mmCIF file of C-alpha atoms and ligand atoms in Angstrom:
data_model
loop_
_atom_site.group_PDB
_atom_site.id
_atom_site.type_symbol
_atom_site.label_atom_id
_atom_site.label_comp_id
_atom_site.label_asym_id
_atom_site.label_seq_id
_atom_site.Cartn_x
_atom_site.Cartn_y
_atom_site.Cartn_z
ATOM 1 C CA MET O 1 24.444 -12.744 46.493
ATOM 2 C CA THR O 2 23.006 -9.934 48.828
ATOM 3 C CA GLY O 3 24.298 -8.344 52.140
ATOM 4 C CA SER O 4 27.412 -9.786 53.193
ATOM 5 C CA LEU O 5 26.953 -12.863 54.882
ATOM 6 C CA GLY O 6 27.812 -14.932 51.969
ATOM 7 C CA SER O 7 31.201 -12.891 51.330
ATOM 8 C CA ILE O 8 32.145 -13.829 54.772
ATOM 9 C CA GLY O 9 35.436 -15.209 54.572
ATOM 10 C CA ARG O 10 35.689 -14.690 51.107
ATOM 11 C CA GLN O 11 39.124 -13.663 50.600
ATOM 12 C CA TRP O 12 40.553 -16.888 52.412
ATOM 13 C CA ASP O 13 38.498 -18.844 48.984
ATOM 14 C CA GLN O 14 40.459 -16.603 46.755
ATOM 15 C CA ARG O 15 44.010 -17.208 48.482
ATOM 16 C CA ILE O 16 43.183 -21.262 48.471
ATOM 17 C CA GLN O 17 41.922 -21.078 45.286
ATOM 18 C CA ARG O 18 45.006 -19.133 43.648
ATOM 19 C CA ALA O 19 47.378 -21.344 45.820
ATOM 20 C CA ASN O 20 45.645 -24.507 44.044
ATOM 21 C CA GLU O 21 46.366 -22.854 40.687
ATOM 22 C CA LEU O 22 49.899 -21.977 40.787
ATOM 23 C CA ALA O 23 50.539 -25.023 42.610
ATOM 24 C CA ALA O 24 49.486 -26.279 39.189
ATOM 25 C CA ARG O 25 51.689 -24.288 37.500
ATOM 26 C CA HIS O 26 54.798 -23.966 39.249
ATOM 27 C CA PRO O 27 56.280 -27.495 40.117
ATOM 28 C CA PHE O 28 58.817 -25.660 41.947
ATOM 29 C CA ALA O 29 56.606 -24.379 44.773
ATOM 30 C CA ALA O 30 54.079 -26.748 45.003
ATOM 31 C CA GLU O 31 54.835 -28.522 48.072
ATOM 32 C CA ALA O 32 55.016 -25.010 49.472
ATOM 33 C CA LEU O 33 51.585 -23.796 48.281
ATOM 34 C CA ARG O 34 49.864 -27.129 49.361
ATOM 35 C CA PHE O 35 51.469 -26.698 52.796
ATOM 36 C CA TYR O 36 49.860 -23.096 52.750
ATOM 37 C CA GLU O 37 46.417 -24.401 51.505
ATOM 38 C CA ARG O 38 46.218 -26.391 54.624
ATOM 39 C CA ILE O 39 47.498 -23.462 56.822
ATOM 40 C CA ALA O 40 45.158 -21.471 54.759
ATOM 41 C CA SER O 41 42.099 -23.519 55.120
ATOM 42 C CA PHE O 42 42.430 -23.893 59.220
ATOM 43 C CA GLN O 43 42.937 -20.012 59.245
ATOM 44 C CA LYS O 44 39.813 -19.649 57.368
ATOM 45 C CA SER O 45 37.560 -21.604 60.152
ATOM 46 C CA LEU O 46 38.881 -19.643 62.734
ATOM 47 C CA TYR O 47 38.398 -16.437 60.858
ATOM 48 C CA GLU O 48 34.412 -17.826 60.130
ATOM 49 C CA ASN O 49 34.516 -18.638 63.806
ATOM 50 C CA LEU O 50 35.527 -14.951 64.718
ATOM 51 C CA ALA O 51 33.190 -13.441 62.118
ATOM 52 C CA ALA O 52 29.854 -15.020 63.192
ATOM 53 C CA GLY O 53 30.210 -14.538 66.733
ATOM 54 C CA ASN O 54 30.770 -10.538 65.563
ATOM 55 C CA GLY O 55 28.094 -9.729 63.266
ATOM 56 C CA GLU O 56 28.366 -6.321 60.852
ATOM 57 C CA ALA O 57 29.396 -4.173 63.648
ATOM 58 C CA LYS O 58 32.467 -1.706 62.822
ATOM 59 C CA LYS O 59 34.489 -0.405 65.750
ATOM 60 C CA VAL O 60 36.452 2.561 65.954
ATOM 61 C CA ARG O 61 40.128 2.601 66.954
ATOM 62 C CA ALA O 62 42.746 4.916 66.696
ATOM 63 C CA PRO O 63 45.497 4.458 64.132
ATOM 64 C CA GLY O 64 47.928 1.915 64.710
ATOM 65 C CA SER O 65 46.055 0.183 68.043
ATOM 66 C CA LEU O 66 44.541 -2.489 66.590
ATOM 67 C CA ARG O 67 46.945 -4.474 68.548
ATOM 68 C CA ASP O 68 45.533 -3.164 71.894
ATOM 69 C CA GLU O 69 43.183 -5.898 72.585
ATOM 70 C CA LEU O 70 44.065 -9.614 72.418
ATOM 71 C CA ASN O 71 41.133 -11.940 73.283
ATOM 72 C CA LEU O 72 42.917 -14.880 74.884
ATOM 73 C CA ILE O 73 39.971 -16.366 76.134
ATOM 74 C CA THR O 74 38.406 -16.999 72.697
ATOM 75 C CA LEU O 75 41.827 -17.478 70.809
ATOM 76 C CA LEU O 76 43.274 -20.348 73.801
ATOM 77 C CA PRO O 77 40.930 -23.142 72.652
ATOM 78 C CA TRP O 78 41.622 -22.578 68.690
ATOM 79 C CA PHE O 79 45.443 -22.379 69.534
ATOM 80 C CA ALA O 80 45.202 -25.977 71.055
ATOM 81 C CA SER O 81 43.644 -27.171 67.956
ATOM 82 C CA PHE O 82 46.248 -25.412 65.703
ATOM 83 C CA LEU O 83 49.027 -26.807 67.452
ATOM 84 C CA ALA O 84 47.932 -30.646 67.064
ATOM 85 C CA PHE O 85 46.846 -29.262 63.171
ATOM 86 C CA VAL O 86 50.736 -27.962 62.560
ATOM 87 C CA GLU O 87 51.966 -30.854 64.243
ATOM 88 C CA ASP O 88 50.875 -32.935 61.835
ATOM 89 C CA VAL O 89 50.734 -30.994 58.636
ATOM 90 C CA ALA O 90 54.076 -28.675 58.875
ATOM 91 C CA PRO O 91 57.636 -29.668 57.796
ATOM 92 C CA PRO O 92 59.952 -30.693 60.469
ATOM 93 C CA PRO O 93 61.216 -27.891 62.243
ATOM 94 C CA LEU O 94 58.054 -26.228 62.659
ATOM 95 C CA ALA O 95 55.965 -29.882 63.322
ATOM 96 C CA GLN O 96 58.448 -30.171 66.496
ATOM 97 C CA SER O 97 58.216 -26.601 67.607
ATOM 98 C CA ALA O 98 54.487 -26.889 67.618
ATOM 99 C CA ALA O 99 54.698 -30.560 69.450
ATOM 100 C CA GLU O 100 57.052 -28.906 72.259
ATOM 101 C CA LEU O 101 54.533 -25.684 72.713
ATOM 102 C CA ASN O 102 51.335 -28.319 72.698
ATOM 103 C CA ALA O 103 53.519 -30.159 75.795
ATOM 104 C CA ALA O 104 54.211 -26.924 77.476
ATOM 105 C CA GLY O 105 50.335 -25.937 78.087
ATOM 106 C CA GLY O 106 48.213 -23.005 78.221
ATOM 107 C CA MET O 107 50.614 -20.754 80.406
ATOM 108 C CA ARG O 108 53.163 -21.008 77.584
ATOM 109 C CA TRP O 109 50.341 -20.232 74.760
ATOM 110 C CA GLU O 110 49.392 -17.242 76.626
ATOM 111 C CA GLU O 111 52.732 -16.111 76.939
ATOM 112 C CA VAL O 112 53.853 -17.018 73.402
ATOM 113 C CA LEU O 113 51.029 -15.258 71.482
ATOM 114 C CA ASP O 114 50.839 -11.891 73.673
ATOM 115 C CA GLU O 115 54.700 -11.819 73.136
ATOM 116 C CA PHE O 116 53.873 -12.098 69.479
ATOM 117 C CA TRP O 117 51.238 -9.762 69.452
ATOM 118 C CA HIS O 118 52.739 -7.300 71.217
ATOM 119 C CA SER O 119 56.448 -7.268 69.947
ATOM 120 C CA GLY O 120 56.045 -8.796 66.114
ATOM 121 C CA GLU O 121 58.855 -9.942 64.494
ATOM 122 C CA ASP O 122 61.026 -8.407 67.366
ATOM 123 C CA ALA O 123 59.625 -10.886 69.696
ATOM 124 C CA ALA O 124 61.845 -12.801 71.925
ATOM 125 C CA LEU O 125 60.750 -16.152 70.922
ATOM 126 C CA THR O 126 62.348 -18.709 68.359
ATOM 127 C CA ALA O 127 61.678 -18.315 64.711
ATOM 128 C CA PRO O 128 59.562 -21.482 64.488
ATOM 129 C CA GLU O 129 57.563 -20.407 67.812
ATOM 130 C CA ALA O 130 57.088 -16.831 65.770
ATOM 131 C CA LEU O 131 55.573 -18.435 62.678
ATOM 132 C CA ILE O 132 53.599 -20.681 64.524
ATOM 133 C CA SER O 133 51.980 -17.374 66.089
ATOM 134 C CA TRP O 134 51.932 -15.379 63.188
ATOM 135 C CA ALA O 135 50.220 -18.175 61.381
ATOM 136 C CA PHE O 136 47.852 -18.112 64.052
ATOM 137 C CA LEU O 137 47.116 -14.789 64.958
ATOM 138 C CA GLN O 138 47.270 -13.392 61.299
ATOM 139 C CA PRO O 139 43.261 -14.224 60.879
ATOM 140 C CA TYR O 140 42.518 -12.807 64.191
ATOM 141 C CA ALA O 141 44.264 -9.484 63.124
ATOM 142 C CA GLU O 142 42.404 -9.663 59.787
ATOM 143 C CA HIS O 143 39.263 -9.735 61.726
ATOM 144 C CA LEU O 144 39.823 -7.031 63.843
ATOM 145 C CA ALA O 145 40.611 -5.036 61.098
ATOM 146 C CA ASP O 146 37.213 -5.965 58.814
ATOM 147 C CA HIS O 147 35.443 -4.840 61.754
ATOM 148 C CA THR O 148 37.373 -1.697 62.231
ATOM 149 C CA GLU O 149 36.243 1.872 60.620
ATOM 150 C CA ARG O 150 38.992 3.269 59.139
ATOM 151 C CA SER O 151 40.383 6.647 60.254
ATOM 152 C CA GLU O 152 40.582 9.665 58.422
ATOM 153 C CA ALA O 153 43.570 10.973 60.034
ATOM 154 C CA GLU O 154 45.476 8.311 58.755
ATOM 155 C CA GLU O 155 49.048 9.517 57.665
ATOM 156 C CA GLU O 156 49.495 9.788 53.607
ATOM 157 C CA THR O 157 52.470 7.476 53.251
ATOM 158 C CA PRO O 158 52.995 5.121 56.481
ATOM 159 C CA SER O 159 55.872 2.588 55.859
ATOM 160 C CA LEU O 160 53.372 0.297 58.611
ATOM 161 C CA CYS O 161 50.241 -0.597 58.879
ATOM 162 C CA PRO O 162 47.942 2.048 59.814
ATOM 163 C CA LEU O 163 45.845 -0.140 61.484
ATOM 164 C CA CYS O 164 48.207 -2.668 63.403
ATOM 165 C CA SER O 165 51.887 -1.050 62.676
ATOM 166 C CA GLY O 166 52.573 -4.475 61.203
ATOM 167 C CA SER O 167 55.155 -4.388 58.478
ATOM 168 C CA PRO O 168 54.282 -4.797 54.778
ATOM 169 C CA GLN O 169 54.267 -8.885 53.562
ATOM 170 C CA ALA O 170 54.074 -7.800 50.079
ATOM 171 C CA GLY O 171 53.101 -4.705 47.584
ATOM 172 C CA ALA O 172 50.376 -4.461 44.826
ATOM 173 C CA LEU O 173 50.414 -2.405 41.669
ATOM 174 C CA ARG O 174 46.660 -1.946 40.832
ATOM 175 C CA PRO O 175 45.425 -0.456 37.674
ATOM 176 C CA LEU O 176 44.568 3.296 37.902
ATOM 177 C CA GLY O 177 43.609 5.357 34.794
ATOM 178 C CA ASP O 178 46.678 4.275 32.114
ATOM 179 C CA GLY O 179 48.961 3.503 35.000
ATOM 180 C CA ALA O 180 49.228 1.621 38.299
ATOM 181 C CA LYS O 181 49.181 2.686 41.681
ATOM 182 C CA ARG O 182 51.246 0.977 44.567
ATOM 183 C CA SER O 183 49.633 -0.205 47.669
ATOM 184 C CA LEU O 184 51.122 -2.180 50.376
ATOM 185 C CA ILE O 185 49.444 -5.246 52.326
ATOM 186 C CA CYS O 186 49.868 -5.800 55.963
ATOM 187 C CA SER O 187 51.660 -8.745 57.013
ATOM 188 C CA LEU O 188 49.542 -9.243 60.290
ATOM 189 C CA CYS O 189 45.981 -7.819 59.647
ATOM 190 C CA ALA O 190 46.082 -7.935 55.708
ATOM 191 C CA THR O 191 45.089 -4.246 55.983
ATOM 192 C CA GLU O 192 46.292 -2.653 52.182
ATOM 193 C CA TRP O 193 47.065 0.989 51.971
ATOM 194 C CA GLU O 194 48.585 3.633 49.230
ATOM 195 C CA TYR O 195 52.006 4.022 49.014
ATOM 196 C CA ARG O 196 54.406 6.016 46.961
ATOM 197 C CA ARG O 197 55.677 4.045 44.051
ATOM 198 C CA ILE O 198 59.450 5.483 44.449
ATOM 199 C CA VAL O 199 60.061 5.271 48.020
ATOM 200 C CA CYS O 200 61.615 2.467 50.169
ATOM 201 C CA PRO O 201 58.959 1.395 52.439
ATOM 202 C CA ALA O 202 62.174 0.158 55.345
ATOM 203 C CA CYS O 203 64.184 2.919 54.992
ATOM 204 C CA GLY O 204 62.332 5.869 53.177
ATOM 205 C CA GLU O 205 64.892 6.438 50.745
ATOM 206 C CA GLU O 206 63.232 8.246 47.609
ATOM 207 C CA ASN O 207 66.474 8.410 45.263
ATOM 208 C CA VAL O 208 65.574 6.472 42.173
ATOM 209 C CA ASP O 209 68.999 5.167 41.599
ATOM 210 C CA LYS O 210 69.448 3.376 45.285
ATOM 211 C CA LEU O 211 65.821 1.817 44.418
ATOM 212 C CA PRO O 212 66.640 -1.154 41.799
ATOM 213 C CA VAL O 213 63.909 -3.008 40.421
ATOM 214 C CA TYR O 214 63.963 -6.797 39.397
ATOM 215 C CA VAL O 215 61.954 -9.045 37.292
ATOM 216 C CA ALA O 216 62.431 -12.509 36.260
ATOM 217 C CA GLU O 217 61.273 -13.608 32.659
ATOM 218 C CA GLU O 218 59.205 -16.635 34.192
ATOM 219 C CA LEU O 219 57.234 -14.516 36.876
ATOM 220 C CA PRO O 220 56.579 -11.381 34.695
ATOM 221 C CA HIS O 221 53.785 -10.007 36.935
ATOM 222 C CA ILE O 222 56.382 -10.029 40.205
ATOM 223 C CA ARG O 223 58.816 -7.175 40.900
ATOM 224 C CA VAL O 224 61.591 -7.516 43.366
ATOM 225 C CA GLU O 225 61.778 -3.947 44.750
ATOM 226 C CA ALA O 226 64.847 -3.637 46.229
ATOM 227 C CA CYS O 227 66.784 -0.807 48.478
ATOM 228 C CA ASP O 228 70.778 -0.356 47.956
ATOM 229 C CA THR O 229 70.920 2.322 51.035
ATOM 230 C CA CYS O 230 69.157 -0.376 53.648
ATOM 231 C CA HIS O 231 69.682 -3.725 51.832
ATOM 232 C CA HIS O 232 65.539 -4.735 52.166
ATOM 233 C CA TYR O 233 63.187 -5.695 49.520
ATOM 234 C CA ILE O 234 59.595 -6.331 48.968
ATOM 235 C CA LYS O 235 58.016 -7.974 46.466
ATOM 236 C CA THR O 236 55.486 -6.331 44.323
ATOM 237 C CA ILE O 237 52.577 -8.071 42.628
ATOM 238 C CA ASP O 238 51.728 -6.536 39.318
ATOM 239 C CA LEU O 239 47.908 -6.724 39.291
ATOM 240 C CA THR O 240 48.575 -4.887 35.770
ATOM 241 C CA LYS O 241 49.784 -7.652 34.159
ATOM 242 C CA ASP O 242 47.876 -10.562 36.163
ATOM 243 C CA GLY O 243 44.823 -9.812 37.448
ATOM 244 C CA ARG O 244 43.716 -13.110 38.960
ATOM 245 C CA ALA O 245 46.672 -12.749 41.401
ATOM 246 C CA VAL O 246 46.323 -12.626 45.352
ATOM 247 C CA PRO O 247 49.579 -10.545 46.216
ATOM 248 C CA VAL O 248 49.895 -12.693 49.345
ATOM 249 C CA VAL O 249 49.881 -16.080 47.770
ATOM 250 C CA ASP O 250 51.830 -15.028 44.765
ATOM 251 C CA GLU O 251 54.720 -13.661 46.821
ATOM 252 C CA LEU O 252 54.694 -17.095 48.636
ATOM 253 C CA ALA O 253 55.311 -18.779 45.402
ATOM 254 C CA ALA O 254 57.661 -17.067 43.972
ATOM 255 C CA ILE O 255 60.236 -18.854 45.681
ATOM 256 C CA PRO O 256 63.207 -18.309 42.978
ATOM 257 C CA LEU O 257 63.066 -14.775 43.629
ATOM 258 C CA SER O 258 63.562 -14.847 47.762
ATOM 259 C CA LEU O 259 66.374 -17.241 46.924
ATOM 260 C CA TRP O 260 67.817 -14.914 44.499
ATOM 261 C CA ALA O 261 67.709 -11.872 46.245
ATOM 262 C CA ALA O 262 69.110 -13.456 49.365
ATOM 263 C CA GLU O 263 71.967 -14.328 47.444
ATOM 264 C CA LYS O 264 72.422 -10.860 46.080
ATOM 265 C CA GLY O 265 72.292 -9.583 49.919
ATOM 266 C CA TYR O 266 69.018 -8.335 50.250
ATOM 267 C CA GLU O 267 66.769 -9.000 53.489
ATOM 268 C CA LYS O 268 63.173 -9.311 52.846
ATOM 269 C CA LEU O 269 61.038 -6.950 55.169
ATOM 270 C CA SER O 270 58.594 -9.398 56.278
ATOM 271 C CA SER O 271 59.456 -13.268 55.917
ATOM 272 C CA ASN O 272 56.503 -15.649 54.947
ATOM 273 C CA LEU O 273 55.277 -18.903 55.858
ATOM 274 C CA LEU O 274 58.133 -20.563 54.493
ATOM 275 C CA GLY O 275 60.243 -18.299 56.518
ATOM 276 C CA ILE O 276 62.024 -16.486 53.886
HETATM 277 ZN ZN1 ZN Y 1 47.815 -4.532 60.122
HETATM 278 ZN ZN1 ZN Y 2 65.752 1.421 52.034
#
Protein backbone atom coordinates (compact mmCIF):
# COMPACT_ATOMS: atom_id res chain seq x y z
CA MET A 1 0.00 0.00 0.00
CA THR A 2 1.44 3.36 -0.93
CA GLY A 3 0.79 6.73 0.62
CA SER A 4 -0.98 6.94 3.92
CA LEU A 5 -4.59 7.07 2.72
CA GLY A 6 -4.86 3.32 3.10
CA SER A 7 -3.42 3.46 6.60
CA ILE A 8 -5.74 6.09 8.06
CA GLY A 9 -7.20 4.67 11.21
CA ARG A 10 -5.18 1.47 10.93
CA GLN A 11 -4.43 1.60 14.66
CA TRP A 12 -8.16 1.12 15.31
CA ASP A 13 -8.23 -2.08 13.28
CA GLN A 14 -5.23 -3.36 15.22
CA ARG A 15 -6.93 -2.60 18.53
CA ILE A 16 -10.22 -4.19 17.49
CA GLN A 17 -8.48 -7.27 16.15
CA ARG A 18 -6.41 -7.65 19.31
CA ALA A 19 -9.51 -7.31 21.49
CA ASN A 20 -11.09 -10.06 19.46
CA GLU A 21 -8.08 -12.34 19.89
CA LEU A 22 -7.82 -11.72 23.62
CA ALA A 23 -11.55 -12.24 24.13
CA ALA A 24 -11.17 -15.73 22.67
CA ARG A 25 -8.13 -16.44 24.83
CA HIS A 26 -9.30 -15.00 28.18
CA PRO A 27 -12.88 -15.88 29.13
CA PHE A 28 -12.60 -13.62 32.20
CA ALA A 29 -12.22 -10.58 29.96
CA ALA A 30 -14.46 -11.61 27.04
CA GLU A 31 -17.46 -9.50 27.96
CA ALA A 32 -15.35 -6.41 28.65
CA LEU A 33 -13.45 -6.81 25.41
CA ARG A 34 -16.64 -7.22 23.37
CA PHE A 35 -17.82 -3.96 24.87
CA TYR A 36 -14.50 -2.36 24.05
CA GLU A 37 -14.72 -3.61 20.44
CA ARG A 38 -18.05 -1.88 19.98
CA ILE A 39 -16.86 1.39 21.49
CA ALA A 40 -13.65 1.22 19.43
CA SER A 41 -15.68 0.73 16.23
CA PHE A 42 -17.52 3.94 16.95
CA GLN A 43 -14.28 5.71 17.84
CA LYS A 44 -12.78 4.49 14.57
CA SER A 45 -15.65 6.01 12.53
CA LEU A 46 -15.27 9.31 14.34
CA TYR A 47 -11.51 9.29 13.85
CA GLU A 48 -11.79 8.43 10.15
CA ASN A 49 -14.36 11.11 9.58
CA LEU A 50 -12.17 13.75 11.24
CA ALA A 51 -9.10 12.52 9.38
CA ALA A 52 -10.90 12.61 6.02
CA GLY A 53 -11.68 16.28 6.56
CA ASN A 54 -8.12 17.07 7.52
CA GLY A 55 -5.87 15.53 4.89
CA GLU A 56 -2.18 15.11 5.60
CA ALA A 57 -1.47 18.56 6.98
CA LYS A 58 0.37 18.64 10.29
CA LYS A 59 0.12 21.62 12.56
CA VAL A 60 2.83 22.93 14.83
CA ARG A 61 1.52 23.10 18.37
CA ALA A 62 3.47 24.17 21.44
CA PRO A 63 4.28 21.31 23.85
CA GLY A 64 1.34 20.51 26.11
CA SER A 65 -1.06 22.75 24.17
CA LEU A 66 -3.17 20.17 22.34
CA ARG A 67 -6.19 20.87 24.50
CA ASP A 68 -6.24 24.58 23.70
CA GLU A 69 -8.67 23.84 20.88
CA LEU A 70 -11.98 21.98 20.92
CA ASN A 71 -14.08 21.89 17.78
CA LEU A 72 -17.52 21.49 19.30
CA ILE A 73 -19.33 22.39 16.07
CA THR A 74 -17.99 19.27 14.42
CA LEU A 75 -18.19 17.12 17.53
CA LEU A 76 -21.68 17.78 18.89
CA PRO A 77 -23.64 15.92 16.18
CA TRP A 78 -21.35 12.93 16.72
CA PHE A 79 -21.88 13.16 20.46
CA ALA A 80 -25.63 12.82 19.96
CA SER A 81 -25.06 9.54 18.07
CA PHE A 82 -22.51 8.39 20.61
CA LEU A 83 -24.90 8.86 23.52
CA ALA A 84 -27.57 6.83 21.75
CA PHE A 85 -24.97 4.18 20.99
CA VAL A 86 -23.71 3.98 24.59
CA GLU A 87 -27.27 3.77 25.83
CA ASP A 88 -27.63 0.75 23.59
CA VAL A 89 -24.42 -1.18 24.21
CA ALA A 90 -23.06 -0.19 27.64
CA PRO A 91 -23.60 -1.79 31.05
CA PRO A 92 -26.41 -0.21 33.14
CA PRO A 93 -24.66 2.64 35.01
CA LEU A 94 -23.06 3.98 31.83
CA ALA A 95 -26.18 3.39 29.74
CA GLN A 96 -28.27 5.27 32.25
CA SER A 97 -25.87 8.19 32.37
CA ALA A 98 -25.87 8.32 28.56
CA ALA A 99 -29.69 8.36 28.55
CA GLU A 100 -29.74 11.23 31.06
CA LEU A 101 -27.19 13.21 29.09
CA ASN A 102 -29.08 12.54 25.89
CA ALA A 103 -32.23 13.96 27.46
CA ALA A 104 -30.37 16.99 28.85
CA GLY A 105 -29.65 18.32 25.35
CA GLY A 106 -26.97 20.20 23.46
CA MET A 107 -26.16 22.94 25.97
CA ARG A 108 -25.37 20.36 28.62
CA TRP A 109 -23.30 18.32 26.12
CA GLU A 110 -21.17 21.36 25.43
CA GLU A 111 -20.62 21.92 29.15
CA VAL A 112 -19.72 18.30 29.81
CA LEU A 113 -17.32 17.94 26.88
CA ASP A 114 -15.69 21.28 27.60
CA GLU A 115 -15.27 20.41 31.28
CA PHE A 116 -13.71 17.02 30.57
CA TRP A 117 -11.49 18.35 27.81
CA HIS A 118 -10.02 21.02 30.03
CA SER A 119 -9.97 19.25 33.40
CA GLY A 120 -9.57 15.56 32.49
CA GLU A 121 -9.82 13.25 35.47
CA ASP A 122 -10.31 16.23 37.79
CA ALA A 123 -13.45 17.30 35.92
CA ALA A 124 -16.51 18.21 37.97
CA LEU A 125 -18.54 15.37 36.43
CA THR A 126 -19.96 12.09 37.68
CA ALA A 127 -17.74 9.05 37.04
CA PRO A 128 -19.99 7.75 34.21
CA GLU A 129 -20.14 11.23 32.60
CA ALA A 130 -16.35 11.46 32.70
CA LEU A 131 -16.01 7.97 31.23
CA ILE A 132 -18.44 8.77 28.40
CA SER A 133 -16.66 12.07 27.67
CA TRP A 134 -13.27 10.37 27.69
CA ALA A 135 -14.35 7.56 25.35
CA PHE A 136 -15.82 10.14 22.99
CA LEU A 137 -13.01 12.69 23.03
CA GLN A 138 -10.15 10.17 22.89
CA PRO A 139 -10.31 9.66 19.09
CA TYR A 140 -10.64 13.42 18.58
CA ALA A 141 -7.51 14.00 20.69
CA GLU A 142 -5.71 11.19 18.88
CA HIS A 143 -6.63 12.75 15.57
CA LEU A 144 -5.22 16.10 16.68
CA ALA A 145 -2.06 14.38 17.95
CA ASP A 146 -1.61 12.50 14.67
CA HIS A 147 -1.78 15.84 12.88
CA THR A 148 0.70 17.58 15.15
CA GLU A 149 4.36 18.14 14.41
CA ARG A 150 6.25 16.79 17.44
CA SER A 151 8.37 19.52 18.95
CA GLU A 152 12.06 19.03 19.51
CA ALA A 153 11.76 21.11 22.64
CA GLU A 154 9.97 18.33 24.49
CA GLU A 155 11.22 17.64 28.01
CA GLU A 156 13.38 14.58 28.39
CA THR A 157 11.21 12.44 30.65
CA PRO A 158 7.87 14.12 31.20
CA SER A 159 5.47 12.16 33.40
CA LEU A 160 2.50 13.67 31.53
CA CYS A 161 1.86 13.55 27.79
CA PRO A 162 4.13 16.01 25.96
CA LEU A 163 1.29 16.95 23.59
CA CYS A 164 -1.84 17.18 25.72
CA SER A 165 -0.62 16.82 29.33
CA GLY A 166 -2.84 13.75 29.77
CA SER A 167 -1.77 11.05 32.21
CA PRO A 168 -0.47 7.71 30.93
CA GLN A 169 -2.92 4.87 30.30
CA ALA A 170 -0.27 2.16 30.14
CA GLY A 171 3.42 1.64 29.63
CA ALA A 172 5.17 -0.32 26.90
CA LEU A 173 8.49 -2.09 26.85
CA ARG A 174 9.76 -2.23 23.30
CA PRO A 175 12.82 -4.13 22.11
CA LEU A 176 16.01 -2.06 21.92
CA GLY A 177 19.26 -3.87 21.15
CA ASP A 178 19.53 -6.75 23.63
CA GLY A 179 17.17 -5.15 26.08
CA ALA A 180 14.08 -2.98 26.11
CA LYS A 181 13.14 0.65 26.48
CA ARG A 182 10.06 1.84 28.31
CA SER A 183 7.58 4.34 26.99
CA LEU A 184 4.26 5.65 28.26
CA ILE A 185 1.06 5.95 26.26
CA CYS A 186 -1.27 8.90 26.77
CA SER A 187 -4.78 8.08 27.98
CA LEU A 188 -6.27 10.91 25.93
CA CYS A 189 -4.40 11.39 22.66
CA ALA A 190 -2.57 8.02 22.50
CA THR A 191 0.81 9.67 21.98
CA GLU A 192 3.66 7.44 23.10
CA TRP A 193 6.75 8.96 24.67
CA GLU A 194 9.95 7.53 26.07
CA TYR A 195 10.22 7.27 29.80
CA ARG A 196 13.05 6.03 32.02
CA ARG A 197 12.51 2.54 33.35
CA ILE A 198 13.21 3.03 37.04
CA VAL A 199 11.07 5.99 38.00
CA CYS A 200 7.45 6.29 39.14
CA PRO A 201 5.42 8.29 36.59
CA ALA A 202 3.06 9.44 39.35
CA CYS A 203 5.50 10.90 41.90
CA GLY A 204 8.99 10.65 40.42
CA GLU A 205 10.30 8.10 42.98
CA GLU A 206 13.59 6.67 41.70
CA ASN A 207 14.55 4.31 44.53
CA VAL A 208 14.28 0.82 43.04
CA ASP A 209 13.42 -0.65 46.47
CA LYS A 210 10.25 1.46 46.48
CA LEU A 211 9.20 0.39 42.98
CA PRO A 212 8.03 -3.24 43.13
CA VAL A 213 7.10 -5.03 39.90
CA TYR A 214 4.57 -7.86 39.85
CA VAL A 215 3.98 -10.33 37.05
CA ALA A 216 1.29 -13.02 37.10
CA GLU A 217 2.03 -16.43 35.64
CA GLU A 218 -1.05 -16.37 33.36
CA LEU A 219 -0.14 -12.97 31.86
CA PRO A 220 3.65 -13.09 31.65
CA HIS A 221 3.92 -10.09 29.30
CA ILE A 222 2.16 -7.65 31.64
CA ARG A 223 4.00 -5.97 34.49
CA VAL A 224 2.24 -4.22 37.32
CA GLU A 225 4.72 -1.44 38.08
CA ALA A 226 3.82 -0.09 41.49
CA CYS A 227 5.18 2.60 43.77
CA ASP A 228 5.32 2.21 47.55
CA THR A 229 5.86 5.93 48.00
CA CYS A 230 2.68 7.28 46.35
CA HIS A 231 0.78 3.95 46.05
CA HIS A 232 -0.01 4.36 42.38
CA TYR A 233 0.60 1.75 39.71
CA ILE A 234 0.66 1.42 35.97
CA LYS A 235 0.52 -1.69 33.79
CA THR A 236 3.39 -1.97 31.37
CA ILE A 237 3.05 -4.31 28.42
CA ASP A 238 6.27 -6.10 27.58
CA LEU A 239 6.43 -6.33 23.79
CA THR A 240 9.71 -8.22 23.97
CA LYS A 241 7.62 -11.09 25.37
CA ASP A 242 4.57 -10.71 23.14
CA GLY A 243 5.22 -8.70 20.00
CA ARG A 244 1.55 -8.89 18.97
CA ALA A 245 0.34 -7.06 22.05
CA VAL A 246 -1.46 -3.74 21.70
CA PRO A 247 -0.76 -2.02 25.02
CA VAL A 248 -4.09 -0.24 25.63
CA VAL A 249 -6.04 -3.38 24.77
CA ASP A 250 -3.87 -5.83 26.70
CA GLU A 251 -4.04 -3.49 29.68
CA LEU A 252 -7.83 -3.51 29.52
CA ALA A 253 -7.93 -7.30 29.27
CA ALA A 254 -5.74 -7.78 32.34
CA ILE A 255 -8.68 -7.34 34.71
CA PRO A 256 -7.34 -9.73 37.39
CA LEU A 257 -4.22 -7.59 37.74
CA SER A 258 -6.32 -4.46 38.36
CA LEU A 259 -8.34 -6.27 41.01
CA TRP A 260 -5.20 -7.64 42.60
CA ALA A 261 -3.49 -4.23 42.68
CA ALA A 262 -6.57 -2.61 44.20
CA GLU A 263 -6.58 -5.27 46.93
CA LYS A 264 -2.97 -4.42 47.70
CA GLY A 265 -3.93 -0.76 48.08
CA TYR A 266 -2.47 0.55 44.84
CA GLU A 267 -4.42 3.05 42.76
CA LYS A 268 -4.16 3.04 38.98
CA LEU A 269 -2.71 6.16 37.40
CA SER A 270 -5.51 6.36 34.77
CA SER A 271 -8.63 4.24 34.86
CA ASN A 272 -9.78 2.53 31.67
CA LEU A 273 -13.08 1.94 29.88
CA LEU A 274 -14.13 -0.42 32.67
CA GLY A 275 -13.52 2.30 35.23
CA ILE A 276 -10.63 0.27 36.75
ZN1 LIG B 1 -1.78 13.14 25.09
ZN1 LIG C 1 5.06 7.08 43.04
